[in-house]
JSON list of C-alpha atoms and ligand atoms in Angstrom, two decimals:
[
{"chain": "A", "resi": 1, "resn": "MET", "atom": "CA", "xyz": [17.38, -4.48, -21.84]},
{"chain": "A", "resi": 2, "resn": "ALA", "atom": "CA", "xyz": [16.94, -5.82, -18.36]},
{"chain": "A", "resi": 3, "resn": "THR", "atom": "CA", "xyz": [13.62, -5.15, -16.72]},
{"chain": "A", "resi": 4, "resn": "GLU", "atom": "CA", "xyz": [13.86, -2.32, -14.25]},
{"chain": "A", "resi": 5, "resn": "TRP", "atom": "CA", "xyz": [12.41, -2.03, -10.78]},
{"chain": "A", "resi": 6, "resn": "ILE", "atom": "CA", "xyz": [9.51, 0.42, -10.72]},
{"chain": "A", "resi": 7, "resn": "ASP", "atom": "CA", "xyz": [9.18, 2.54, -7.58]},
{"chain": "A", "resi": 8, "resn": "ILE", "atom": "CA", "xyz": [5.48, 2.62, -6.59]},
{"chain": "A", "resi": 9, "resn": "THR", "atom": "CA", "xyz": [6.13, 4.55, -3.37]},
{"chain": "A", "resi": 10, "resn": "VAL", "atom": "CA", "xyz": [4.88, 8.10, -2.82]},
{"chain": "A", "resi": 11, "resn": "PRO", "atom": "CA", "xyz": [7.41, 10.57, -1.40]},
{"chain": "A", "resi": 12, "resn": "ILE", "atom": "CA", "xyz": [7.21, 11.73, 2.22]},
{"chain": "A", "resi": 13, "resn": "TYR", "atom": "CA", "xyz": [7.30, 15.50, 2.79]},
{"chain": "A", "resi": 14, "resn": "ALA", "atom": "CA", "xyz": [5.78, 18.16, 5.01]},
{"chain": "A", "resi": 15, "resn": "GLY", "atom": "CA", "xyz": [2.43, 19.16, 3.56]},
{"chain": "A", "resi": 16, "resn": "MET", "atom": "CA", "xyz": [1.78, 15.89, 1.74]},
{"chain": "A", "resi": 17, "resn": "VAL", "atom": "CA", "xyz": [-1.75, 14.53, 1.63]},
{"chain": "A", "resi": 18, "resn": "LEU", "atom": "CA", "xyz": [-2.75, 12.47, 4.68]},
{"chain": "A", "resi": 19, "resn": "TRP", "atom": "CA", "xyz": [-5.79, 10.62, 5.92]},
{"chain": "A", "resi": 20, "resn": "PRO", "atom": "CA", "xyz": [-7.93, 13.36, 7.52]},
{"chain": "A", "resi": 21, "resn": "GLY", "atom": "CA", "xyz": [-7.02, 13.75, 11.19]},
{"chain": "A", "resi": 22, "resn": "ASP", "atom": "CA", "xyz": [-3.71, 11.88, 10.98]},
{"chain": "A", "resi": 23, "resn": "PRO", "atom": "CA", "xyz": [-0.71, 13.63, 12.53]},
{"chain": "A", "resi": 24, "resn": "PRO", "atom": "CA", "xyz": [1.17, 16.01, 10.22]},
{"chain": "A", "resi": 25, "resn": "VAL", "atom": "CA", "xyz": [4.55, 15.20, 8.71]},
{"chain": "A", "resi": 26, "resn": "GLU", "atom": "CA", "xyz": [7.23, 17.37, 10.32]},
{"chain": "A", "resi": 27, "resn": "ILE", "atom": "CA", "xyz": [10.84, 17.40, 9.17]},
{"chain": "A", "resi": 28, "resn": "SER", "atom": "CA", "xyz": [13.53, 19.52, 10.77]},
{"chain": "A", "resi": 29, "resn": "GLN", "atom": "CA", "xyz": [17.31, 19.56, 11.01]},
{"chain": "A", "resi": 30, "resn": "PRO", "atom": "CA", "xyz": [18.50, 19.68, 14.64]},
{"chain": "A", "resi": 31, "resn": "MET", "atom": "CA", "xyz": [22.02, 19.49, 13.23]},
{"chain": "A", "resi": 32, "resn": "HIS", "atom": "CA", "xyz": [23.07, 21.03, 9.93]},
{"chain": "A", "resi": 33, "resn": "LEU", "atom": "CA", "xyz": [26.37, 21.54, 8.10]},
{"chain": "A", "resi": 34, "resn": "ASP", "atom": "CA", "xyz": [25.20, 25.04, 7.15]},
{"chain": "A", "resi": 35, "resn": "ARG", "atom": "CA", "xyz": [25.13, 25.96, 10.85]},
{"chain": "A", "resi": 36, "resn": "GLY", "atom": "CA", "xyz": [28.61, 24.64, 11.53]},
{"chain": "A", "resi": 37, "resn": "ASP", "atom": "CA", "xyz": [27.54, 21.25, 12.83]},
{"chain": "A", "resi": 38, "resn": "ILE", "atom": "CA", "xyz": [29.78, 18.32, 12.01]},
{"chain": "A", "resi": 39, "resn": "CYS", "atom": "CA", "xyz": [27.05, 16.74, 9.91]},
{"chain": "A", "resi": 40, "resn": "THR", "atom": "CA", "xyz": [23.41, 17.17, 8.99]},
{"chain": "A", "resi": 41, "resn": "VAL", "atom": "CA", "xyz": [20.90, 15.12, 10.96]},
{"chain": "A", "resi": 42, "resn": "SER", "atom": "CA", "xyz": [17.19, 15.44, 10.28]},
{"chain": "A", "resi": 43, "resn": "ARG", "atom": "CA", "xyz": [14.32, 14.69, 12.57]},
{"chain": "A", "resi": 44, "resn": "LEU", "atom": "CA", "xyz": [11.12, 13.21, 11.13]},
{"chain": "A", "resi": 45, "resn": "ALA", "atom": "CA", "xyz": [7.75, 13.10, 12.89]},
{"chain": "A", "resi": 46, "resn": "LEU", "atom": "CA", "xyz": [4.91, 11.31, 11.17]},
{"chain": "A", "resi": 47, "resn": "GLY", "atom": "CA", "xyz": [1.96, 9.01, 11.67]},
{"chain": "A", "resi": 48, "resn": "LEU", "atom": "CA", "xyz": [2.60, 5.37, 10.94]},
{"chain": "A", "resi": 49, "resn": "HIS", "atom": "CA", "xyz": [-0.12, 5.45, 8.24]},
{"chain": "A", "resi": 50, "resn": "THR", "atom": "CA", "xyz": [1.58, 8.15, 6.18]},
{"chain": "A", "resi": 51, "resn": "GLY", "atom": "CA", "xyz": [1.95, 7.73, 2.42]},
{"chain": "A", "resi": 52, "resn": "THR", "atom": "CA", "xyz": [2.84, 4.26, 1.17]},
{"chain": "A", "resi": 53, "resn": "HIS", "atom": "CA", "xyz": [2.47, 2.01, 4.18]},
{"chain": "A", "resi": 54, "resn": "VAL", "atom": "CA", "xyz": [1.48, -1.35, 5.59]},
{"chain": "A", "resi": 55, "resn": "ASP", "atom": "CA", "xyz": [-1.30, -1.83, 8.13]},
{"chain": "A", "resi": 56, "resn": "ALA", "atom": "CA", "xyz": [-0.67, -4.18, 11.04]},
{"chain": "A", "resi": 57, "resn": "PRO", "atom": "CA", "xyz": [-3.59, -6.20, 12.46]},
{"chain": "A", "resi": 58, "resn": "SER", "atom": "CA", "xyz": [-3.32, -4.13, 15.67]},
{"chain": "A", "resi": 59, "resn": "HIS", "atom": "CA", "xyz": [-4.49, -1.10, 13.66]},
{"chain": "A", "resi": 60, "resn": "PHE", "atom": "CA", "xyz": [-8.08, -2.34, 14.00]},
{"chain": "A", "resi": 61, "resn": "LEU", "atom": "CA", "xyz": [-7.93, -5.50, 16.13]},
{"chain": "A", "resi": 62, "resn": "ARG", "atom": "CA", "xyz": [-7.22, -5.15, 19.83]},
{"chain": "A", "resi": 63, "resn": "GLY", "atom": "CA", "xyz": [-4.31, -7.30, 20.99]},
{"chain": "A", "resi": 64, "resn": "ALA", "atom": "CA", "xyz": [-3.40, -8.37, 17.44]},
{"chain": "A", "resi": 65, "resn": "LYS", "atom": "CA", "xyz": [0.07, -8.41, 15.87]},
{"chain": "A", "resi": 66, "resn": "GLY", "atom": "CA", "xyz": [2.19, -5.35, 15.39]},
{"chain": "A", "resi": 67, "resn": "VAL", "atom": "CA", "xyz": [4.05, -4.61, 12.20]},
{"chain": "A", "resi": 68, "resn": "ASP", "atom": "CA", "xyz": [7.33, -6.00, 13.53]},
{"chain": "A", "resi": 69, "resn": "SER", "atom": "CA", "xyz": [5.85, -9.48, 13.94]},
{"chain": "A", "resi": 70, "resn": "LEU", "atom": "CA", "xyz": [4.26, -9.79, 10.52]},
{"chain": "A", "resi": 71, "resn": "SER", "atom": "CA", "xyz": [5.38, -12.49, 8.11]},
{"chain": "A", "resi": 72, "resn": "LEU", "atom": "CA", "xyz": [7.48, -11.07, 5.28]},
{"chain": "A", "resi": 73, "resn": "GLU", "atom": "CA", "xyz": [5.95, -13.52, 2.77]},
{"chain": "A", "resi": 74, "resn": "PRO", "atom": "CA", "xyz": [3.01, -11.29, 1.79]},
{"chain": "A", "resi": 75, "resn": "MET", "atom": "CA", "xyz": [5.41, -8.40, 1.19]},
{"chain": "A", "resi": 76, "resn": "VAL", "atom": "CA", "xyz": [7.93, -10.05, -1.12]},
{"chain": "A", "resi": 77, "resn": "GLY", "atom": "CA", "xyz": [7.19, -12.29, -4.10]},
{"chain": "A", "resi": 78, "resn": "PRO", "atom": "CA", "xyz": [5.02, -12.60, -7.20]},
{"chain": "A", "resi": 79, "resn": "ALA", "atom": "CA", "xyz": [2.12, -10.15, -7.34]},
{"chain": "A", "resi": 80, "resn": "ARG", "atom": "CA", "xyz": [-0.57, -9.24, -9.78]},
{"chain": "A", "resi": 81, "resn": "VAL", "atom": "CA", "xyz": [-1.67, -5.72, -10.67]},
{"chain": "A", "resi": 82, "resn": "ILE", "atom": "CA", "xyz": [-5.40, -5.72, -11.49]},
{"chain": "A", "resi": 83, "resn": "GLU", "atom": "CA", "xyz": [-6.80, -2.60, -13.09]},
{"chain": "A", "resi": 84, "resn": "ILE", "atom": "CA", "xyz": [-10.36, -1.63, -12.15]},
{"chain": "A", "resi": 85, "resn": "LEU", "atom": "CA", "xyz": [-11.23, 1.82, -13.42]},
{"chain": "A", "resi": 86, "resn": "GLU", "atom": "CA", "xyz": [-14.96, 1.53, -14.06]},
{"chain": "A", "resi": 87, "resn": "THR", "atom": "CA", "xyz": [-16.18, 2.05, -10.51]},
{"chain": "A", "resi": 88, "resn": "ALA", "atom": "CA", "xyz": [-15.02, 3.55, -7.22]},
{"chain": "A", "resi": 89, "resn": "ALA", "atom": "CA", "xyz": [-16.78, 0.84, -5.21]},
{"chain": "A", "resi": 90, "resn": "ILE", "atom": "CA", "xyz": [-14.89, -2.39, -5.90]},
{"chain": "A", "resi": 91, "resn": "GLY", "atom": "CA", "xyz": [-16.95, -5.38, -4.84]},
{"chain": "A", "resi": 92, "resn": "GLU", "atom": "CA", "xyz": [-17.29, -9.05, -5.50]},
{"chain": "A", "resi": 93, "resn": "ALA", "atom": "CA", "xyz": [-18.75, -8.35, -8.95]},
{"chain": "A", "resi": 94, "resn": "GLU", "atom": "CA", "xyz": [-15.56, -6.54, -10.00]},
{"chain": "A", "resi": 95, "resn": "LEU", "atom": "CA", "xyz": [-13.21, -9.11, -8.43]},
{"chain": "A", "resi": 96, "resn": "SER", "atom": "CA", "xyz": [-14.77, -12.44, -9.32]},
{"chain": "A", "resi": 97, "resn": "GLY", "atom": "CA", "xyz": [-13.93, -13.97, -12.67]},
{"chain": "A", "resi": 98, "resn": "ARG", "atom": "CA", "xyz": [-10.42, -12.53, -12.67]},
{"chain": "A", "resi": 99, "resn": "GLY", "atom": "CA", "xyz": [-8.71, -15.76, -11.66]},
{"chain": "A", "resi": 100, "resn": "ILE", "atom": "CA", "xyz": [-7.76, -14.51, -8.20]},
{"chain": "A", "resi": 101, "resn": "GLU", "atom": "CA", "xyz": [-6.49, -17.49, -6.22]},
{"chain": "A", "resi": 102, "resn": "ARG", "atom": "CA", "xyz": [-5.61, -18.45, -2.69]},
{"chain": "A", "resi": 103, "resn": "GLY", "atom": "CA", "xyz": [-2.21, -17.05, -1.69]},
{"chain": "A", "resi": 104, "resn": "ASP", "atom": "CA", "xyz": [-2.19, -14.33, -4.37]},
{"chain": "A", "resi": 105, "resn": "ARG", "atom": "CA", "xyz": [-0.69, -10.93, -3.79]},
{"chain": "A", "resi": 106, "resn": "ILE", "atom": "CA", "xyz": [-3.17, -8.54, -5.42]},
{"chain": "A", "resi": 107, "resn": "LEU", "atom": "CA", "xyz": [-2.55, -4.85, -6.08]},
{"chain": "A", "resi": 108, "resn": "LEU", "atom": "CA", "xyz": [-5.61, -2.88, -7.17]},
{"chain": "A", "resi": 109, "resn": "LYS", "atom": "CA", "xyz": [-4.89, -0.18, -9.73]},
{"chain": "A", "resi": 110, "resn": "THR", "atom": "CA", "xyz": [-7.92, 2.08, -9.56]},
{"chain": "A", "resi": 111, "resn": "SER", "atom": "CA", "xyz": [-8.76, 5.55, -10.84]},
{"chain": "A", "resi": 112, "resn": "ASN", "atom": "CA", "xyz": [-6.96, 6.81, -7.70]},
{"chain": "A", "resi": 113, "resn": "SER", "atom": "CA", "xyz": [-3.50, 6.37, -9.21]},
{"chain": "A", "resi": 114, "resn": "ALA", "atom": "CA", "xyz": [-4.10, 8.86, -12.02]},
{"chain": "A", "resi": 115, "resn": "ARG", "atom": "CA", "xyz": [-6.29, 11.22, -10.02]},
{"chain": "A", "resi": 116, "resn": "CYS", "atom": "CA", "xyz": [-5.40, 11.40, -6.33]},
{"chain": "A", "resi": 117, "resn": "TRP", "atom": "CA", "xyz": [-1.62, 11.81, -6.08]},
{"chain": "A", "resi": 118, "resn": "ASN", "atom": "CA", "xyz": [-1.51, 15.00, -8.15]},
{"chain": "A", "resi": 119, "resn": "SER", "atom": "CA", "xyz": [-2.80, 16.99, -5.19]},
{"chain": "A", "resi": 120, "resn": "ASP", "atom": "CA", "xyz": [-1.84, 17.58, -1.57]},
{"chain": "A", "resi": 121, "resn": "GLU", "atom": "CA", "xyz": [-5.57, 17.95, -0.87]},
{"chain": "A", "resi": 122, "resn": "PHE", "atom": "CA", "xyz": [-7.36, 14.85, 0.34]},
{"chain": "A", "resi": 123, "resn": "VAL", "atom": "CA", "xyz": [-9.67, 13.34, -2.29]},
{"chain": "A", "resi": 124, "resn": "PRO", "atom": "CA", "xyz": [-12.77, 12.09, -0.42]},
{"chain": "A", "resi": 125, "resn": "ASP", "atom": "CA", "xyz": [-14.41, 10.05, -3.19]},
{"chain": "A", "resi": 126, "resn": "PHE", "atom": "CA", "xyz": [-11.48, 7.68, -3.68]},
{"chain": "A", "resi": 127, "resn": "ALA", "atom": "CA", "xyz": [-11.89, 4.17, -5.11]},
{"chain": "A", "resi": 128, "resn": "HIS", "atom": "CA", "xyz": [-12.00, 1.49, -2.43]},
{"chain": "A", "resi": 129, "resn": "LEU", "atom": "CA", "xyz": [-13.02, -2.06, -1.55]},
{"chain": "A", "resi": 130, "resn": "THR", "atom": "CA", "xyz": [-16.61, -2.63, -0.47]},
{"chain": "A", "resi": 131, "resn": "LEU", "atom": "CA", "xyz": [-17.56, -5.00, 2.34]},
{"chain": "A", "resi": 132, "resn": "ASP", "atom": "CA", "xyz": [-18.52, -7.74, -0.08]},
{"chain": "A", "resi": 133, "resn": "GLY", "atom": "CA", "xyz": [-15.28, -7.16, -1.99]},
{"chain": "A", "resi": 134, "resn": "ALA", "atom": "CA", "xyz": [-13.28, -7.61, 1.21]},
{"chain": "A", "resi": 135, "resn": "ALA", "atom": "CA", "xyz": [-15.33, -10.69, 2.15]},
{"chain": "A", "resi": 136, "resn": "HIS", "atom": "CA", "xyz": [-14.71, -12.12, -1.31]},
{"chain": "A", "resi": 137, "resn": "LEU", "atom": "CA", "xyz": [-10.93, -11.71, -1.02]},
{"chain": "A", "resi": 138, "resn": "ALA", "atom": "CA", "xyz": [-10.98, -13.14, 2.51]},
{"chain": "A", "resi": 139, "resn": "GLY", "atom": "CA", "xyz": [-13.02, -16.09, 1.26]},
{"chain": "A", "resi": 140, "resn": "VAL", "atom": "CA", "xyz": [-10.57, -16.76, -1.56]},
{"chain": "A", "resi": 141, "resn": "GLY", "atom": "CA", "xyz": [-7.72, -16.47, 0.92]},
{"chain": "A", "resi": 142, "resn": "VAL", "atom": "CA", "xyz": [-5.45, -14.04, -0.86]},
{"chain": "A", "resi": 143, "resn": "ARG", "atom": "CA", "xyz": [-2.21, -13.19, 0.87]},
{"chain": "A", "resi": 144, "resn": "THR", "atom": "CA", "xyz": [-2.00, -9.48, 0.17]},
{"chain": "A", "resi": 145, "resn": "VAL", "atom": "CA", "xyz": [-4.21, -6.64, -1.01]},
{"chain": "A", "resi": 146, "resn": "GLY", "atom": "CA", "xyz": [-2.71, -3.33, -2.05]},
{"chain": "A", "resi": 147, "resn": "ILE", "atom": "CA", "xyz": [-4.54, -0.19, -3.04]},
{"chain": "A", "resi": 148, "resn": "ASP", "atom": "CA", "xyz": [-3.54, 3.13, -4.52]},
{"chain": "A", "resi": 149, "resn": "TYR", "atom": "CA", "xyz": [-4.79, 5.62, -1.94]},
{"chain": "A", "resi": 150, "resn": "LEU", "atom": "CA", "xyz": [-4.88, 6.19, 1.79]},
{"chain": "A", "resi": 151, "resn": "SER", "atom": "CA", "xyz": [-7.58, 3.73, 2.83]},
{"chain": "A", "resi": 152, "resn": "ILE", "atom": "CA", "xyz": [-8.85, 0.37, 1.62]},
{"chain": "A", "resi": 153, "resn": "GLY", "atom": "CA", "xyz": [-12.44, 0.96, 2.76]},
{"chain": "A", "resi": 154, "resn": "HIS", "atom": "CA", "xyz": [-14.68, 3.99, 2.58]},
{"chain": "A", "resi": 155, "resn": "GLY", "atom": "CA", "xyz": [-17.14, 5.78, 4.84]},
{"chain": "A", "resi": 156, "resn": "ASP", "atom": "CA", "xyz": [-19.02, 3.85, 7.50]},
{"chain": "A", "resi": 157, "resn": "ASP", "atom": "CA", "xyz": [-17.84, 0.55, 6.02]},
{"chain": "A", "resi": 158, "resn": "GLY", "atom": "CA", "xyz": [-14.15, 1.44, 6.37]},
{"chain": "A", "resi": 159, "resn": "PRO", "atom": "CA", "xyz": [-13.51, -0.21, 9.75]},
{"chain": "A", "resi": 160, "resn": "ALA", "atom": "CA", "xyz": [-15.40, -3.38, 8.80]},
{"chain": "A", "resi": 161, "resn": "VAL", "atom": "CA", "xyz": [-13.45, -3.68, 5.55]},
{"chain": "A", "resi": 162, "resn": "HIS", "atom": "CA", "xyz": [-10.20, -3.44, 7.52]},
{"chain": "A", "resi": 163, "resn": "ARG", "atom": "CA", "xyz": [-11.38, -6.00, 10.09]},
{"chain": "A", "resi": 164, "resn": "ALA", "atom": "CA", "xyz": [-12.48, -8.43, 7.37]},
{"chain": "A", "resi": 165, "resn": "LEU", "atom": "CA", "xyz": [-9.04, -8.34, 5.74]},
{"chain": "A", "resi": 166, "resn": "LEU", "atom": "CA", "xyz": [-6.86, -8.12, 8.84]},
{"chain": "A", "resi": 167, "resn": "GLY", "atom": "CA", "xyz": [-8.94, -10.78, 10.62]},
{"chain": "A", "resi": 168, "resn": "ALA", "atom": "CA", "xyz": [-8.27, -13.11, 7.67]},
{"chain": "A", "resi": 169, "resn": "GLU", "atom": "CA", "xyz": [-4.53, -12.40, 8.02]},
{"chain": "A", "resi": 170, "resn": "ILE", "atom": "CA", "xyz": [-4.42, -10.59, 4.69]},
{"chain": "A", "resi": 171, "resn": "LEU", "atom": "CA", "xyz": [-1.70, -7.98, 4.49]},
{"chain": "A", "resi": 172, "resn": "ILE", "atom": "CA", "xyz": [-3.00, -4.52, 3.55]},
{"chain": "A", "resi": 173, "resn": "ILE", "atom": "CA", "xyz": [-0.70, -2.17, 1.65]},
{"chain": "A", "resi": 174, "resn": "LYS", "atom": "CA", "xyz": [-1.98, 1.37, 1.12]},
{"chain": "A", "resi": 175, "resn": "GLY", "atom": "CA", "xyz": [-0.82, 4.49, -0.57]},
{"chain": "A", "resi": 176, "resn": "LEU", "atom": "CA", "xyz": [0.65, 2.87, -3.67]},
{"chain": "A", "resi": 177, "resn": "ASN", "atom": "CA", "xyz": [1.13, 4.97, -6.78]},
{"chain": "A", "resi": 178, "resn": "LEU", "atom": "CA", "xyz": [0.45, 2.62, -9.69]},
{"chain": "A", "resi": 179, "resn": "SER", "atom": "CA", "xyz": [0.11, 5.31, -12.35]},
{"chain": "A", "resi": 180, "resn": "GLY", "atom": "CA", "xyz": [3.25, 4.11, -14.13]},
{"chain": "A", "resi": 181, "resn": "VAL", "atom": "CA", "xyz": [2.35, 0.42, -13.94]},
{"chain": "A", "resi": 182, "resn": "GLU", "atom": "CA", "xyz": [0.43, -1.65, -16.48]},
{"chain": "A", "resi": 183, "resn": "PRO", "atom": "CA", "xyz": [-1.81, -4.47, -15.29]},
{"chain": "A", "resi": 184, "resn": "GLY", "atom": "CA", "xyz": [0.08, -7.76, -15.24]},
{"chain": "A", "resi": 185, "resn": "GLU", "atom": "CA", "xyz": [2.39, -10.05, -13.34]},
{"chain": "A", "resi": 186, "resn": "TYR", "atom": "CA", "xyz": [5.21, -8.61, -11.25]},
{"chain": "A", "resi": 187, "resn": "ASP", "atom": "CA", "xyz": [7.62, -9.30, -8.47]},
{"chain": "A", "resi": 188, "resn": "LEU", "atom": "CA", "xyz": [6.79, -7.21, -5.42]},
{"chain": "A", "resi": 189, "resn": "VAL", "atom": "CA", "xyz": [9.08, -5.90, -2.72]},
{"chain": "A", "resi": 190, "resn": "CYS", "atom": "CA", "xyz": [7.37, -3.88, 0.01]},
{"chain": "A", "resi": 191, "resn": "LEU", "atom": "CA", "xyz": [9.32, -3.52, 3.24]},
{"chain": "A", "resi": 192, "resn": "PRO", "atom": "CA", "xyz": [7.77, -1.60, 6.15]},
{"chain": "A", "resi": 193, "resn": "LEU", "atom": "CA", "xyz": [9.99, -0.12, 8.85]},
{"chain": "A", "resi": 194, "resn": "LYS", "atom": "CA", "xyz": [10.43, -2.54, 11.75]},
{"chain": "A", "resi": 195, "resn": "ILE", "atom": "CA", "xyz": [8.68, -0.49, 14.41]},
{"chain": "A", "resi": 196, "resn": "ARG", "atom": "CA", "xyz": [8.15, -2.48, 17.59]},
{"chain": "A", "resi": 197, "resn": "ASP", "atom": "CA", "xyz": [4.43, -3.10, 18.13]},
{"chain": "A", "resi": 198, "resn": "GLY", "atom": "CA", "xyz": [3.68, -0.56, 15.38]},
{"chain": "A", "resi": 199, "resn": "ASP", "atom": "CA", "xyz": [0.05, -0.48, 14.19]},
{"chain": "A", "resi": 200, "resn": "GLY", "atom": "CA", "xyz": [1.48, 0.12, 10.73]},
{"chain": "A", "resi": 201, "resn": "ALA", "atom": "CA", "xyz": [4.63, 1.45, 9.14]},
{"chain": "A", "resi": 202, "resn": "PRO", "atom": "CA", "xyz": [5.73, 3.44, 6.11]},
{"chain": "A", "resi": 203, "resn": "ALA", "atom": "CA", "xyz": [7.23, 1.21, 3.43]},
{"chain": "A", "resi": 204, "resn": "ARG", "atom": "CA", "xyz": [9.24, 1.40, 0.24]},
{"chain": "A", "resi": 205, "resn": "ALA", "atom": "CA", "xyz": [7.40, -0.56, -2.44]},
{"chain": "A", "resi": 206, "resn": "LEU", "atom": "CA", "xyz": [8.82, -1.74, -5.76]},
{"chain": "A", "resi": 207, "resn": "LEU", "atom": "CA", "xyz": [7.60, -3.83, -8.68]},
{"chain": "A", "resi": 208, "resn": "LYS", "atom": "CA", "xyz": [9.48, -5.58, -11.44]},
{"chain": "A", "resi": 209, "resn": "SER", "atom": "CA", "xyz": [7.69, -7.08, -14.42]},
{"chain": "A", "resi": 210, "resn": "ARG", "atom": "CA", "xyz": [7.71, -10.87, -14.73]},
{"chain": "A", "resi": 211, "resn": "ASP", "atom": "CA", "xyz": [7.03, -10.58, -18.44]},
{"chain": "A", "resi": 212, "resn": "ASP", "atom": "CA", "xyz": [10.77, -10.22, -19.23]},
{"chain": "A", "resi": 213, "resn": "PRO", "atom": "CA", "xyz": [11.41, -12.74, -22.05]},
{"chain": "A", "resi": 214, "resn": "ALA", "atom": "CA", "xyz": [14.89, -13.42, -20.66]},
{"chain": "A", "resi": 215, "resn": "ARG", "atom": "CA", "xyz": [13.25, -15.05, -17.64]},
{"chain": "A", "resi": 216, "resn": "GLY", "atom": "CA", "xyz": [11.17, -17.44, -19.71]},
{"chain": "A", "resi": 217, "resn": "PRO", "atom": "CA", "xyz": [7.62, -18.48, -18.92]},
{"chain": "A", "resi": 218, "resn": "ARG", "atom": "CA", "xyz": [6.40, -16.91, -15.70]},
{"chain": "A", "resi": 219, "resn": "ARG", "atom": "CA", "xyz": [4.35, -19.84, -14.47]},
{"chain": "L", "resi": 301, "resn": "ZN", "atom": "ZN1", "xyz": [-3.08, 2.43, 7.35]}
]
């Protein structure tokens, strides 16, 4: 059987969990077939950091690139899902020794995937990258870091974690649901909406296993 694409995107709906203080998701139908309109047209209002999304450097760095000028390379290509369940504070100690290399696309499957998406209530003690974890990935020179909840950093360190990654031109993908994904090697497709000068954008994110025997050796 051919390997299937796995959808690792969370759905967008009114009332979904958001980063605290972010604008609410509002969906309405200014035109609707049920009201005699010629077609149904919905209106969507949402923050650019809603659900599964990509951060642009301009999210934390003044004058930096918007989401429409980002390279697509970090968003499409081979990626590795690394499972780290033993701690919520993922640092250098958890990341080193895993063979992470320059140019890698890394998706962190943490305890968040099983725990956080079951509720529309924000989970404050989510698993995240620490400052030394972010510095480690920046030092290695990875291409992409994805995580399975609504921020990559936590608490007072959150902004510095973002700046360390974005300043090293590492793409940050947030809000992934990796609960149906085993650790391993995949092909990633994650395409954010092309919003001019956007500080981020919602994205559809997909994985396909590279362990399909029909494809032969993966490296
Ligand atoms: Zn964001």
